[in-house]
Coordinates of C-alpha atoms in Angstrom, one line a residue:
X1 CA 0.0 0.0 0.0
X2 CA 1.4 3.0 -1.0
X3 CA 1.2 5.6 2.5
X4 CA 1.7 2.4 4.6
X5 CA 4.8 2.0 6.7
X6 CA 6.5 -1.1 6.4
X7 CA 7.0 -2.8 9.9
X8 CA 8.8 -5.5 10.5
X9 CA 9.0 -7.4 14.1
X10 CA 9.2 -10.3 15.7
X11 CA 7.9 -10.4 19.6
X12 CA 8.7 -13.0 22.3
X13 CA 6.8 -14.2 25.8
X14 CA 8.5 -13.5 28.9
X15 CA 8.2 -14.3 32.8
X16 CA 7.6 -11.6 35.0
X17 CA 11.0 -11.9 36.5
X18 CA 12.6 -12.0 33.0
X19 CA 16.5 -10.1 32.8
X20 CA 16.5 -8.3 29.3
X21 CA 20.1 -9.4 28.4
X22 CA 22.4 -6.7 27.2
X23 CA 21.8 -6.3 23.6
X24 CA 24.9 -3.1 22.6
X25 CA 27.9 -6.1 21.6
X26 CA 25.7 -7.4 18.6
X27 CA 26.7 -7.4 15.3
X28 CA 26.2 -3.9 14.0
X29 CA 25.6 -2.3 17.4
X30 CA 27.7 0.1 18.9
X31 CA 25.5 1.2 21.8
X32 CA 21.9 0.9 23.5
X33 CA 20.2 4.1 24.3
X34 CA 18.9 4.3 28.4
X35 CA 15.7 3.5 28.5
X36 CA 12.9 5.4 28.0
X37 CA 9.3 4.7 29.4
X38 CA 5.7 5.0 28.2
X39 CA 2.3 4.1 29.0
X40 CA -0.4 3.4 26.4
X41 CA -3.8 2.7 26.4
X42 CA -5.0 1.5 23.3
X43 CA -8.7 0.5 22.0
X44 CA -8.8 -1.9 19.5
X45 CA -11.7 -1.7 17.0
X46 CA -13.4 -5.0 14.6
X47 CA -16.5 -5.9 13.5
X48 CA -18.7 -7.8 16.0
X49 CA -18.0 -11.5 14.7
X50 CA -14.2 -10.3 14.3
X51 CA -13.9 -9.9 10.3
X52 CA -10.3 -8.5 10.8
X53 CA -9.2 -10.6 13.3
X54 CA -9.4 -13.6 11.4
X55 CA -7.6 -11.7 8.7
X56 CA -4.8 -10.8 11.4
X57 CA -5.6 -7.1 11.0
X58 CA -5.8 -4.9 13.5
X59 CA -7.1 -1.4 14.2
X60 CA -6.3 0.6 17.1
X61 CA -6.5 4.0 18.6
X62 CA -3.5 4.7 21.0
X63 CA -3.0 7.3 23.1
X64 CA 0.9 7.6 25.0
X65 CA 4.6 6.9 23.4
X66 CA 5.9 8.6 20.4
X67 CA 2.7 8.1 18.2
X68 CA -0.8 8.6 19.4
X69 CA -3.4 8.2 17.0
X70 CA -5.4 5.6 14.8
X71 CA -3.4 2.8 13.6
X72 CA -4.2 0.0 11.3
X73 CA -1.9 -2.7 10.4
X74 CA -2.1 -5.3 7.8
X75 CA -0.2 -8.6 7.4
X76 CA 2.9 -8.2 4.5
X77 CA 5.1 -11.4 5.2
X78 CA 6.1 -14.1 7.7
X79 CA 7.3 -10.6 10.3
X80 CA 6.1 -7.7 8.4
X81 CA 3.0 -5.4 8.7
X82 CA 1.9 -2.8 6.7
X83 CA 0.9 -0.1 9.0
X84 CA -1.4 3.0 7.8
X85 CA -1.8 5.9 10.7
X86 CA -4.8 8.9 11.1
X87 CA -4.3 11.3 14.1
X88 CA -6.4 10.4 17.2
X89 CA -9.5 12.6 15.8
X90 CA -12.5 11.5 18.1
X91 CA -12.6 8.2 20.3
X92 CA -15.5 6.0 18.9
X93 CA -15.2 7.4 15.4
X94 CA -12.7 5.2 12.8
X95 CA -11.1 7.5 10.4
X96 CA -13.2 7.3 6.7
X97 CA -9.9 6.3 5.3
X98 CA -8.5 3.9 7.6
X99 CA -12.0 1.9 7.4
X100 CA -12.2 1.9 3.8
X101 CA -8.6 0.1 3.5
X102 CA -10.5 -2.4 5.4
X103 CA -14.1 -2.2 3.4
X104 CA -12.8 -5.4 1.1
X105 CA -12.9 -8.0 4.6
X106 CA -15.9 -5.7 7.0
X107 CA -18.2 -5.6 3.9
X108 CA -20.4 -3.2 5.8
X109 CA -20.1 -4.4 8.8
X110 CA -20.1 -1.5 11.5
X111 CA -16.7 -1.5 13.4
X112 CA -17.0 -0.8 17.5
X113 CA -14.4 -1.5 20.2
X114 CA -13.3 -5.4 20.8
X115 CA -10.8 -4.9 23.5
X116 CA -8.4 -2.3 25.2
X117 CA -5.0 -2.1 26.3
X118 CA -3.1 -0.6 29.0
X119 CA 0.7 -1.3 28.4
X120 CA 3.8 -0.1 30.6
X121 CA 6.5 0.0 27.4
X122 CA 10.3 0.3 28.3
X123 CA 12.1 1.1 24.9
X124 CA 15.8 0.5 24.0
X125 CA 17.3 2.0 21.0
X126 CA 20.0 0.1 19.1
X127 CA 22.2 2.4 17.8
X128 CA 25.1 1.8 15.0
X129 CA 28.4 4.1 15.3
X130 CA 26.9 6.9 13.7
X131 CA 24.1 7.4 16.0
X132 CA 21.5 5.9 13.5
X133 CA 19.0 3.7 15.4
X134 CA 18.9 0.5 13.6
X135 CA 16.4 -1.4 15.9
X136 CA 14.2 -0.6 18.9
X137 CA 13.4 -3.4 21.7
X138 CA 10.4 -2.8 24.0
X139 CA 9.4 -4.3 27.1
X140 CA 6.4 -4.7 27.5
X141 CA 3.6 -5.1 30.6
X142 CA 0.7 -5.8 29.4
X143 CA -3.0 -5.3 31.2
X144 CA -5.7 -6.5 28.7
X145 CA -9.8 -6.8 28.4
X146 CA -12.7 -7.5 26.3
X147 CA -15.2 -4.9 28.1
X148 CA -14.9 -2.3 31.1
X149 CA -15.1 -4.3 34.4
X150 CA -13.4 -7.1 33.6
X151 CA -10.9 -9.1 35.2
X152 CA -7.7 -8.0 33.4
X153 CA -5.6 -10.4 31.6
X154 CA -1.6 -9.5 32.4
X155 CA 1.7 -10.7 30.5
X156 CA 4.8 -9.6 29.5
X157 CA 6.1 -9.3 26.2
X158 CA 9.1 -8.4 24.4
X159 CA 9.5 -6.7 20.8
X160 CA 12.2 -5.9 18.4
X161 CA 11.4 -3.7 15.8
X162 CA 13.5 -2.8 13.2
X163 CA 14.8 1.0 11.7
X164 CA 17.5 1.1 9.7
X165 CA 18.8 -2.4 10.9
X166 CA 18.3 -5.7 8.7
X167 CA 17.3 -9.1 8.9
X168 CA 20.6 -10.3 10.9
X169 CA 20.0 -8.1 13.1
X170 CA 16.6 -9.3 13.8
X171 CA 17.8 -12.9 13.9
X172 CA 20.8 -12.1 16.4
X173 CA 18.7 -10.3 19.1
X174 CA 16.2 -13.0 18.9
X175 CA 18.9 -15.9 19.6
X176 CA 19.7 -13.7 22.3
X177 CA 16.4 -13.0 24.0
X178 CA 15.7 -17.1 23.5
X179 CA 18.6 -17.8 25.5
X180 CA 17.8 -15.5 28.2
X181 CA 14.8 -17.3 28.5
X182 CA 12.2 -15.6 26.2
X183 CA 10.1 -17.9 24.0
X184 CA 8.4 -17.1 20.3
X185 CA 5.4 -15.3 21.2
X186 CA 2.0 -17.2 20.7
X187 CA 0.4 -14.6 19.1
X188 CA 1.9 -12.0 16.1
X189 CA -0.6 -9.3 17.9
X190 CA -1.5 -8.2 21.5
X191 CA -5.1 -7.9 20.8
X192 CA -4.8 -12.0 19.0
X193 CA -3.2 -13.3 22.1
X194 CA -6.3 -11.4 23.9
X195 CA -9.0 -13.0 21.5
X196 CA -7.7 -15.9 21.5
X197 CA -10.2 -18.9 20.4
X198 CA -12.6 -16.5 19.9
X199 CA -10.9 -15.2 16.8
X200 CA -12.8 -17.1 14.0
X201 CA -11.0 -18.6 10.6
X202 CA -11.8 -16.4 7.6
X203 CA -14.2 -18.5 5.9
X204 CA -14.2 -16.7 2.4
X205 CA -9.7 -16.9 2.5
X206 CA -10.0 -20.3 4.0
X207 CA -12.7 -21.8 1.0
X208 CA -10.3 -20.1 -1.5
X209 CA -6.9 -21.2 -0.5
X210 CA -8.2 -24.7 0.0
X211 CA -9.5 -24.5 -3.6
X212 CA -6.4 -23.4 -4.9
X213 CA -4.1 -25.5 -3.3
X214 CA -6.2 -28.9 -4.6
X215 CA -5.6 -27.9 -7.8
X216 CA -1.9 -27.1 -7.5
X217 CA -1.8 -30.8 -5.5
X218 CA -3.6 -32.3 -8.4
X219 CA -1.8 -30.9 -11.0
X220 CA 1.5 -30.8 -9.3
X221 CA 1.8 -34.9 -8.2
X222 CA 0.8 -35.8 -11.4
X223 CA -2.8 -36.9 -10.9
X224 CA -4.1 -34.9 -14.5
X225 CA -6.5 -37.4 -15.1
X226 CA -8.7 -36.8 -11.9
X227 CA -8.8 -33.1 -12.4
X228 CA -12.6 -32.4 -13.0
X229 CA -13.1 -29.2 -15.1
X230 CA -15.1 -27.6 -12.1
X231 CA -11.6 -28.1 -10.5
X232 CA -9.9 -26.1 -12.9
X233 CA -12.6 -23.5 -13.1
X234 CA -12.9 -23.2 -9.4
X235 CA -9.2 -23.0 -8.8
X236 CA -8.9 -19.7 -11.1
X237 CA -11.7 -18.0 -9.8
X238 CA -10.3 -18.6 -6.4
X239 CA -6.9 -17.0 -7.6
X240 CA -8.7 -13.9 -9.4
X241 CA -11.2 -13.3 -6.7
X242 CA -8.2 -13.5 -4.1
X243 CA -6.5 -11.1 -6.4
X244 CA -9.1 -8.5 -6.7
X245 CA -9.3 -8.6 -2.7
X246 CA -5.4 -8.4 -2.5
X247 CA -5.5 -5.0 -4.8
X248 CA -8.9 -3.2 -3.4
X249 CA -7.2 -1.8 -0.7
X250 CA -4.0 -0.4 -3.6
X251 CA -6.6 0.8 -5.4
X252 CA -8.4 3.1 -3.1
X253 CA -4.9 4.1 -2.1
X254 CA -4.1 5.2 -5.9
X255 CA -0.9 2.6 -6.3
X256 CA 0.3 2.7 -9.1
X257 CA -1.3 -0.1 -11.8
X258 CA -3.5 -1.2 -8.7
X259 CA -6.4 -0.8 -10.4
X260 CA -5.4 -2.3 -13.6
X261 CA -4.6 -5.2 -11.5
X262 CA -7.8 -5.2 -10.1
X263 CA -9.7 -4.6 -13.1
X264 CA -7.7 -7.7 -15.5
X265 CA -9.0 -9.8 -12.2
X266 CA -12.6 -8.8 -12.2
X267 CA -12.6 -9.0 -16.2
X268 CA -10.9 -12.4 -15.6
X269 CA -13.5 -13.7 -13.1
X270 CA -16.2 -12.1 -15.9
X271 CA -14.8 -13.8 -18.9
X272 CA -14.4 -17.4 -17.0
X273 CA -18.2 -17.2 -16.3
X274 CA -18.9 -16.6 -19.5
X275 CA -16.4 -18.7 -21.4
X276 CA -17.3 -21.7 -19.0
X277 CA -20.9 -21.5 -18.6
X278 CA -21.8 -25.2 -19.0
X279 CA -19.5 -26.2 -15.9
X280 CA -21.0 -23.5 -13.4
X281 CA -24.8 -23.4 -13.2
X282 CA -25.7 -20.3 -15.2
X283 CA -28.8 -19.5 -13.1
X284 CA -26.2 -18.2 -10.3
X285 CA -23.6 -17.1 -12.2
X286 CA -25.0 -15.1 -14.6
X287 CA -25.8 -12.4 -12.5
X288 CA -22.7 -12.4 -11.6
X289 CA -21.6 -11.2 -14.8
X290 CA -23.9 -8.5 -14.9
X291 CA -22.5 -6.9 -11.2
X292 CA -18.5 -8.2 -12.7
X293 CA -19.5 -5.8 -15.7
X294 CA -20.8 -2.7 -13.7
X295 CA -17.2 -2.8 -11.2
X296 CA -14.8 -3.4 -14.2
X297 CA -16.9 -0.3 -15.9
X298 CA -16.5 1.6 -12.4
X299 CA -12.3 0.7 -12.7
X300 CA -12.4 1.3 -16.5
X301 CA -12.9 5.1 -15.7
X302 CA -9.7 5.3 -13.7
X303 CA -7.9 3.3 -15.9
X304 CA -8.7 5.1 -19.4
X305 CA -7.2 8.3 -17.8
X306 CA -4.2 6.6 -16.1
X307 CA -3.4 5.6 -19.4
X308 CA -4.3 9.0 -21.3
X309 CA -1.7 10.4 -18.9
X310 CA 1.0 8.2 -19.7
X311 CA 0.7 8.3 -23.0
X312 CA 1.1 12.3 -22.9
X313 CA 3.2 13.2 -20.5
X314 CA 5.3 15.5 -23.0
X315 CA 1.4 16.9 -23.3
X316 CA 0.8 20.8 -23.0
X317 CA 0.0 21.9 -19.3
X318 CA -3.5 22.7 -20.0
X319 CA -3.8 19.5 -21.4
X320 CA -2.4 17.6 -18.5
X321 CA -3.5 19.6 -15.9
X322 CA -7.7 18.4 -17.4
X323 CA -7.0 14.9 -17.5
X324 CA -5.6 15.1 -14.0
X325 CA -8.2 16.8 -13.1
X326 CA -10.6 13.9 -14.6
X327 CA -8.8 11.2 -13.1
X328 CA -9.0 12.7 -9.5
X329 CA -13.0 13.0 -10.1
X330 CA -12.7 8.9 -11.2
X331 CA -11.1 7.8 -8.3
X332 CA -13.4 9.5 -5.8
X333 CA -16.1 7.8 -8.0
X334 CA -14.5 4.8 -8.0
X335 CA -13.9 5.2 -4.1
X336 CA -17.3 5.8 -3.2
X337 CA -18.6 3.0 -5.5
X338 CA -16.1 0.7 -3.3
X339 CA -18.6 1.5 -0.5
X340 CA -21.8 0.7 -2.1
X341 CA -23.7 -2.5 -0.3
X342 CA -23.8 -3.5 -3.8
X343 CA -19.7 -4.0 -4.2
X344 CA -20.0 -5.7 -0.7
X345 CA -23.2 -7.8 -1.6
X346 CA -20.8 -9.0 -5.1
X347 CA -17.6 -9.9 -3.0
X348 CA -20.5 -12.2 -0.9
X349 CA -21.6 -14.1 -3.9
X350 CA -18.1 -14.8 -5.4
X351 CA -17.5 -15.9 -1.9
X352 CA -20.1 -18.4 -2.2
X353 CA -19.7 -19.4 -5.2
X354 CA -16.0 -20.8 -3.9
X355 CA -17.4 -22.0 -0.7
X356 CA -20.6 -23.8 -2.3
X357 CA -20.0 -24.1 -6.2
X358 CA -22.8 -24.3 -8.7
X359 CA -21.5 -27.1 -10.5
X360 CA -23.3 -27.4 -13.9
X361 CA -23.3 -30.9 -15.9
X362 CA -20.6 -31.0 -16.9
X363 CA -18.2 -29.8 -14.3
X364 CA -17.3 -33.3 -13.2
X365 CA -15.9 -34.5 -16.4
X366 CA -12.4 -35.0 -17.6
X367 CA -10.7 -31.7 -17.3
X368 CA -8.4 -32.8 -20.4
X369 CA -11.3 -34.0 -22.5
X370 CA -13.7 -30.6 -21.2
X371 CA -11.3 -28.1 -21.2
X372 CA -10.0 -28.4 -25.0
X373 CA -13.7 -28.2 -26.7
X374 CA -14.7 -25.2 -24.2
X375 CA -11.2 -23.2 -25.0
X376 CA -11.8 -24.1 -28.6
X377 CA -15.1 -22.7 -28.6
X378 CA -13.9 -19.7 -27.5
X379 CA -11.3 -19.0 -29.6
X380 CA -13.6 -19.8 -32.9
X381 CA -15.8 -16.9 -31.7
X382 CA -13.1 -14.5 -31.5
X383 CA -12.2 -15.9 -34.9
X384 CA -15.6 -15.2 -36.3
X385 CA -15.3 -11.6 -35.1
X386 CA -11.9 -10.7 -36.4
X387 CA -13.7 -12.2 -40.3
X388 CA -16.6 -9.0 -39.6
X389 CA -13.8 -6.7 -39.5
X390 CA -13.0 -6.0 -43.0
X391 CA -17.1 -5.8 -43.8
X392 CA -18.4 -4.3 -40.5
X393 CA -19.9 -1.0 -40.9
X394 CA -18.1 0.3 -38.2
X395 CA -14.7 -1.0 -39.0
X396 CA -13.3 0.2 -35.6
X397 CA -15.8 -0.9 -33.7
X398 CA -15.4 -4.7 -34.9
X399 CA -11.6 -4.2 -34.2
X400 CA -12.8 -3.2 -30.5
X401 CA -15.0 -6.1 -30.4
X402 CA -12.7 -8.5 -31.2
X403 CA -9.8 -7.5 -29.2
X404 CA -12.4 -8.0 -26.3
X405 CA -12.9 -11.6 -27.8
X406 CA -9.2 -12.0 -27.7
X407 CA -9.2 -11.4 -23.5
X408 CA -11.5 -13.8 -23.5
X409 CA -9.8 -16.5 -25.3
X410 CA -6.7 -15.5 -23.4
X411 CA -8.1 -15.9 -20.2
X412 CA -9.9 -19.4 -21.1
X413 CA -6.5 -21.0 -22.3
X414 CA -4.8 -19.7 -18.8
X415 CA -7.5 -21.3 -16.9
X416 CA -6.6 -24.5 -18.9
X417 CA -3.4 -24.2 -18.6
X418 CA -2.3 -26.2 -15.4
X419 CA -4.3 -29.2 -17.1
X420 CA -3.4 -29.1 -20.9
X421 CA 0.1 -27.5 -20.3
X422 CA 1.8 -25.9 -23.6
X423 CA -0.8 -26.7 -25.9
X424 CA -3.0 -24.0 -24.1
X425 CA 0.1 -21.8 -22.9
X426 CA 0.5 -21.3 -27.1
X427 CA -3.1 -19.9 -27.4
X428 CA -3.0 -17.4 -24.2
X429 CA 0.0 -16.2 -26.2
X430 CA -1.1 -16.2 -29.5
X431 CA -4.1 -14.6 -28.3
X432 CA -2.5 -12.5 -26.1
X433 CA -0.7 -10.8 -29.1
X434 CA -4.3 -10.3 -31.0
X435 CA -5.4 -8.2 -27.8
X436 CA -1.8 -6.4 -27.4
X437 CA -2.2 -4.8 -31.2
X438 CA -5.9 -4.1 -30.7
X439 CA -5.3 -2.7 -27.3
X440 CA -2.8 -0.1 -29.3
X441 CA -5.4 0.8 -31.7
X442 CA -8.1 1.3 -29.5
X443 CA -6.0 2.9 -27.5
X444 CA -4.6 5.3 -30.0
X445 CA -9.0 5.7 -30.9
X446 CA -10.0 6.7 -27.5
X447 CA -6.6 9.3 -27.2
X448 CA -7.3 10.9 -30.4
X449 CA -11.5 11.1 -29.3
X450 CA -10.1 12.9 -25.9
X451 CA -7.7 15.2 -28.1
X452 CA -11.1 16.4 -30.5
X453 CA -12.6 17.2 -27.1
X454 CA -10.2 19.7 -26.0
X455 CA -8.9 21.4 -29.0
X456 CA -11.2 24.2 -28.9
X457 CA -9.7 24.9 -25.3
X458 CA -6.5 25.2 -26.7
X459 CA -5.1 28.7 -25.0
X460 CA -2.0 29.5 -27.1
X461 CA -1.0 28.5 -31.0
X462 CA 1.7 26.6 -29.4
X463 CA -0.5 24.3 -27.6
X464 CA -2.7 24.5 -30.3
X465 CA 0.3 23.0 -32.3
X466 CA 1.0 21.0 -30.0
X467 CA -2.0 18.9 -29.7
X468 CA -1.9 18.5 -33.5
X469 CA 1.6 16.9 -33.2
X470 CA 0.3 14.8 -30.4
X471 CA -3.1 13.9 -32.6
X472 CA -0.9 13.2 -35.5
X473 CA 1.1 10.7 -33.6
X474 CA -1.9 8.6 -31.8
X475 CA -3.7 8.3 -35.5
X476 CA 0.2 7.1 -37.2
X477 CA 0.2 4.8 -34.1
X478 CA -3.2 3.6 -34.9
X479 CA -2.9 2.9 -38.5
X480 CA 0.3 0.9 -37.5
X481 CA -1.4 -1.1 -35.7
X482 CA -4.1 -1.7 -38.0
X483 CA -1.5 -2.9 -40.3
X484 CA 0.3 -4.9 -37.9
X485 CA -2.9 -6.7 -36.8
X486 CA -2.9 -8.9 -40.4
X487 CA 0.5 -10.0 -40.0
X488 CA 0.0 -11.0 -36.1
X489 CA -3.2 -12.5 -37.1
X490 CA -1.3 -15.0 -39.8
X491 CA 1.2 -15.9 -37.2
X492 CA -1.2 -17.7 -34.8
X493 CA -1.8 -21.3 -35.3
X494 CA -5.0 -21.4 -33.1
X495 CA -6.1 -24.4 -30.8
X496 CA -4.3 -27.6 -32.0
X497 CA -5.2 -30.1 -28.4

């Protein structure tokens, strides 16, 4: 995420009467600051059933120490967090922001206070000989509980959390606290290790990774023959729909290609529902396509203009200055549309249909004898459009048409790829060439249309001038691609299974 602060720390249990060993003689280290001591009291907030819990997120407001305020913290590797911050602001109220980096997993859901914490923290720095601080260690005393008036729960708890220091570091210190008599800690979080059992799995991540990881076992240990084609399907829409949750939070953020990322997976999860029909029961999925259509339109916005601004960055100000302008409007579109029950209700079904397929009639057959006549299929329609071309009316049009036929046949062959190996590997690629020369023109159509739009706003001769240089160049770039499109066409060989 791109305003997030990468954390990385590991924490350890210890006994009350626990000696923090001297730490200044590691590797690296040249002294250890004196101690310095804080007391926090944090309030941690989730969903009533615990939606980011089971995620291992957590969201806290923390007064005390170097950095009150709102902070929310997200899983990025085996001891690395993510961690977004909002000043303190009001007590009970989550900051808009914060709480829509977590829309994707609460769906709704109202977040209110699950737990508080009152910690004594002693903090060592680790310094190198410069003066830099490469690590800090804090001691922690720990009073926890679920709701005012109970019995606290107390422990102790040690954490190393690196600045400027590296991954040796963090592996020498821990070796050290272990032999002083500190374990691994239990839980990565305070407010986990407070939850405890009550922390429930994440049904949705769980349903998807088991599906993913049968097909990978399947395909993997050489059982091919007992991969059903509803395997094969399931296991992609799994991946996608785990992809699309991965980049919802980048996208709202503005990372860069986050929402392309997140777009390519919900046209993905579109296209497999289409191209697949007769293994998932159409009567649920289709739908589905209708609500996939309406997000991907939603990220399309954003999209268009990211690329627009790209492509003319040697664009004149004026110029620039209304397509930024345009893009800022399409993300706050796109972030309000991110909050709609109706995104939340579509993340449900996919959800579902992961956790309780619709398996159509012919989802438990063969995946290598299924697979081949459904890709097939698919690519002979994109075939048929790319023969309307030359007649269509609207010549341009029935380019646009078939380069969206061409996703389609790319994203059915990489769906049947685990299974039928480089046989369907060759079509995503010859297919994904089609797309790449279509993508140019219509991407050369829809710059020139934006160019049209503003060149009566043109304030000076020079940028007048300059937007015909910059007109001229998208249509040459066009009309290359038109041209190039025959010759890619006669270099693909089509399905041959």
């Amino acid at each position: 995420m791109a305003d997030g602060h990468l954390e990385i720390e590991q924490k350890y249990d210890a006994e009350a009467g626990f000696a923090l060993p001297p730490l200044d003689d590691l590797q690296g280290v040249s002294a250890a600051a004196a101690p310095r001591v804080h007391e926090l009291h944090a309030t941690y907030f989730d969903t009533a059933d615990l939606r980011l819990a089971a995620h291992g997120i957590t969201l806290r407001r923390r007064r005390g120490g170097d950095d009150s305020g709102w902070h929310l913290k997200v899983p990025a590797g085996p001891d690395g967090k993510r961690e977004h911050r909002a000043p303190l602001g009001r007590p009970r109220v989550v900051p808009a922001r914060l709480a829509g980096l977590v829309a994707v997993h609460t769906r709704g859901a109202e977040l209110v206070p699950v737990g508080t914490l009152e910690t004594r923290r002693t903090v060592v720095v680790l310094r190198d000989g410069d003066g830099a601080a490469l690590a800090e260690v804090a001691d922690d005393l720990v009073s926890a509980y679920r709701e005012e008036g109970d019995e606290p729960r107390r422990w102790r708890e040690i954490e190393v959390e690196l600045v400027t220091g590296g991954p040796e570091l963090l592996k020498a210190a821990g070796k050290r606290l272990r032999k002083a008599g500190a374990r691994k800690a239990k839980s990565s979080s305070k407010l986990g290790r407070l939850l405890g059992a009550d922390v429930p799995a994440a049904a949705g991540a769980a349903a998807r990774a088991t599906t993913r990881a049968r097909l990978r076992e399947l395909t993997a240990n050489g059982k091919l023959p007992t991969v059903t084609a509803g395997d094969a399907v399931l296991g992609y829409v799994a991946a996608q729909l785990e992809s699309l949750i991965e980049f919802d939070p980048r996208a709202r953020l503005g990372e860069d290609d986050a929402v392309h990322r997140m777009r390519v997976a919900t046209r993905r999860l579109r296209s497999t529902l289409q191209a697949y029909r007769p293994v998932l029961d159409a009567a649920r999925t289709e739908p589905l396509q209708v609500e996939l259509r309406w997000l991907a339109a939603v990220l399309g916005e954003v999209r268009d203009l990211e690329v627009l601004r790209m492509r003319f960055a040697d664009g004149p100000l004026f110029f620039l200055d209304d397509l930024a302008r345009r893009e800022r409007g399409a993300y706050r579109r796109l972030n309000l549309a991110l909050k709609e029950p109706r995104y939340f209700a579509l993340l449900d079904a996919l959800d579902g249909l992961i956790a309780d397929p619709p398996l159509g009639e012919r989802a438990q057959r063969k995946a290598r004898k299924e697979l081949p006549v459904l890709v097939s299929r698919v690519w002979d329609r994109m075939a048929r459009q790319y023969r309307t071309i030359d007649t269509a009316e609207d010549s341009d049009l029935a380019r646009h048409e078939t380069r969206k036929a061409a996703k389609r046949a790319r994203y059915a062959a990489e769906l049947a790829a685990p299974v039928l190996g480089a046989s369907a590997k060759r079509v995503a690629k010859d297919a994904k060439r089609i797309q790449e020369v279509l993508g140019e023109h219509q991407d050369g159509m829809i710059a020139m249309e934006r160019l049209r739009a503003v060149k009566g706003r043109a304030r000076t001769p020079q940028d007048a001038f300059a937007l015909g240089v910059l007109y001229g160049r998208e249509e040459c770039r066009a009309e290359t691609a038109r041209d190039r499109l025959a010759v890619t066409w006669s270099r693909t060989l089509g399905p041959s299974f």
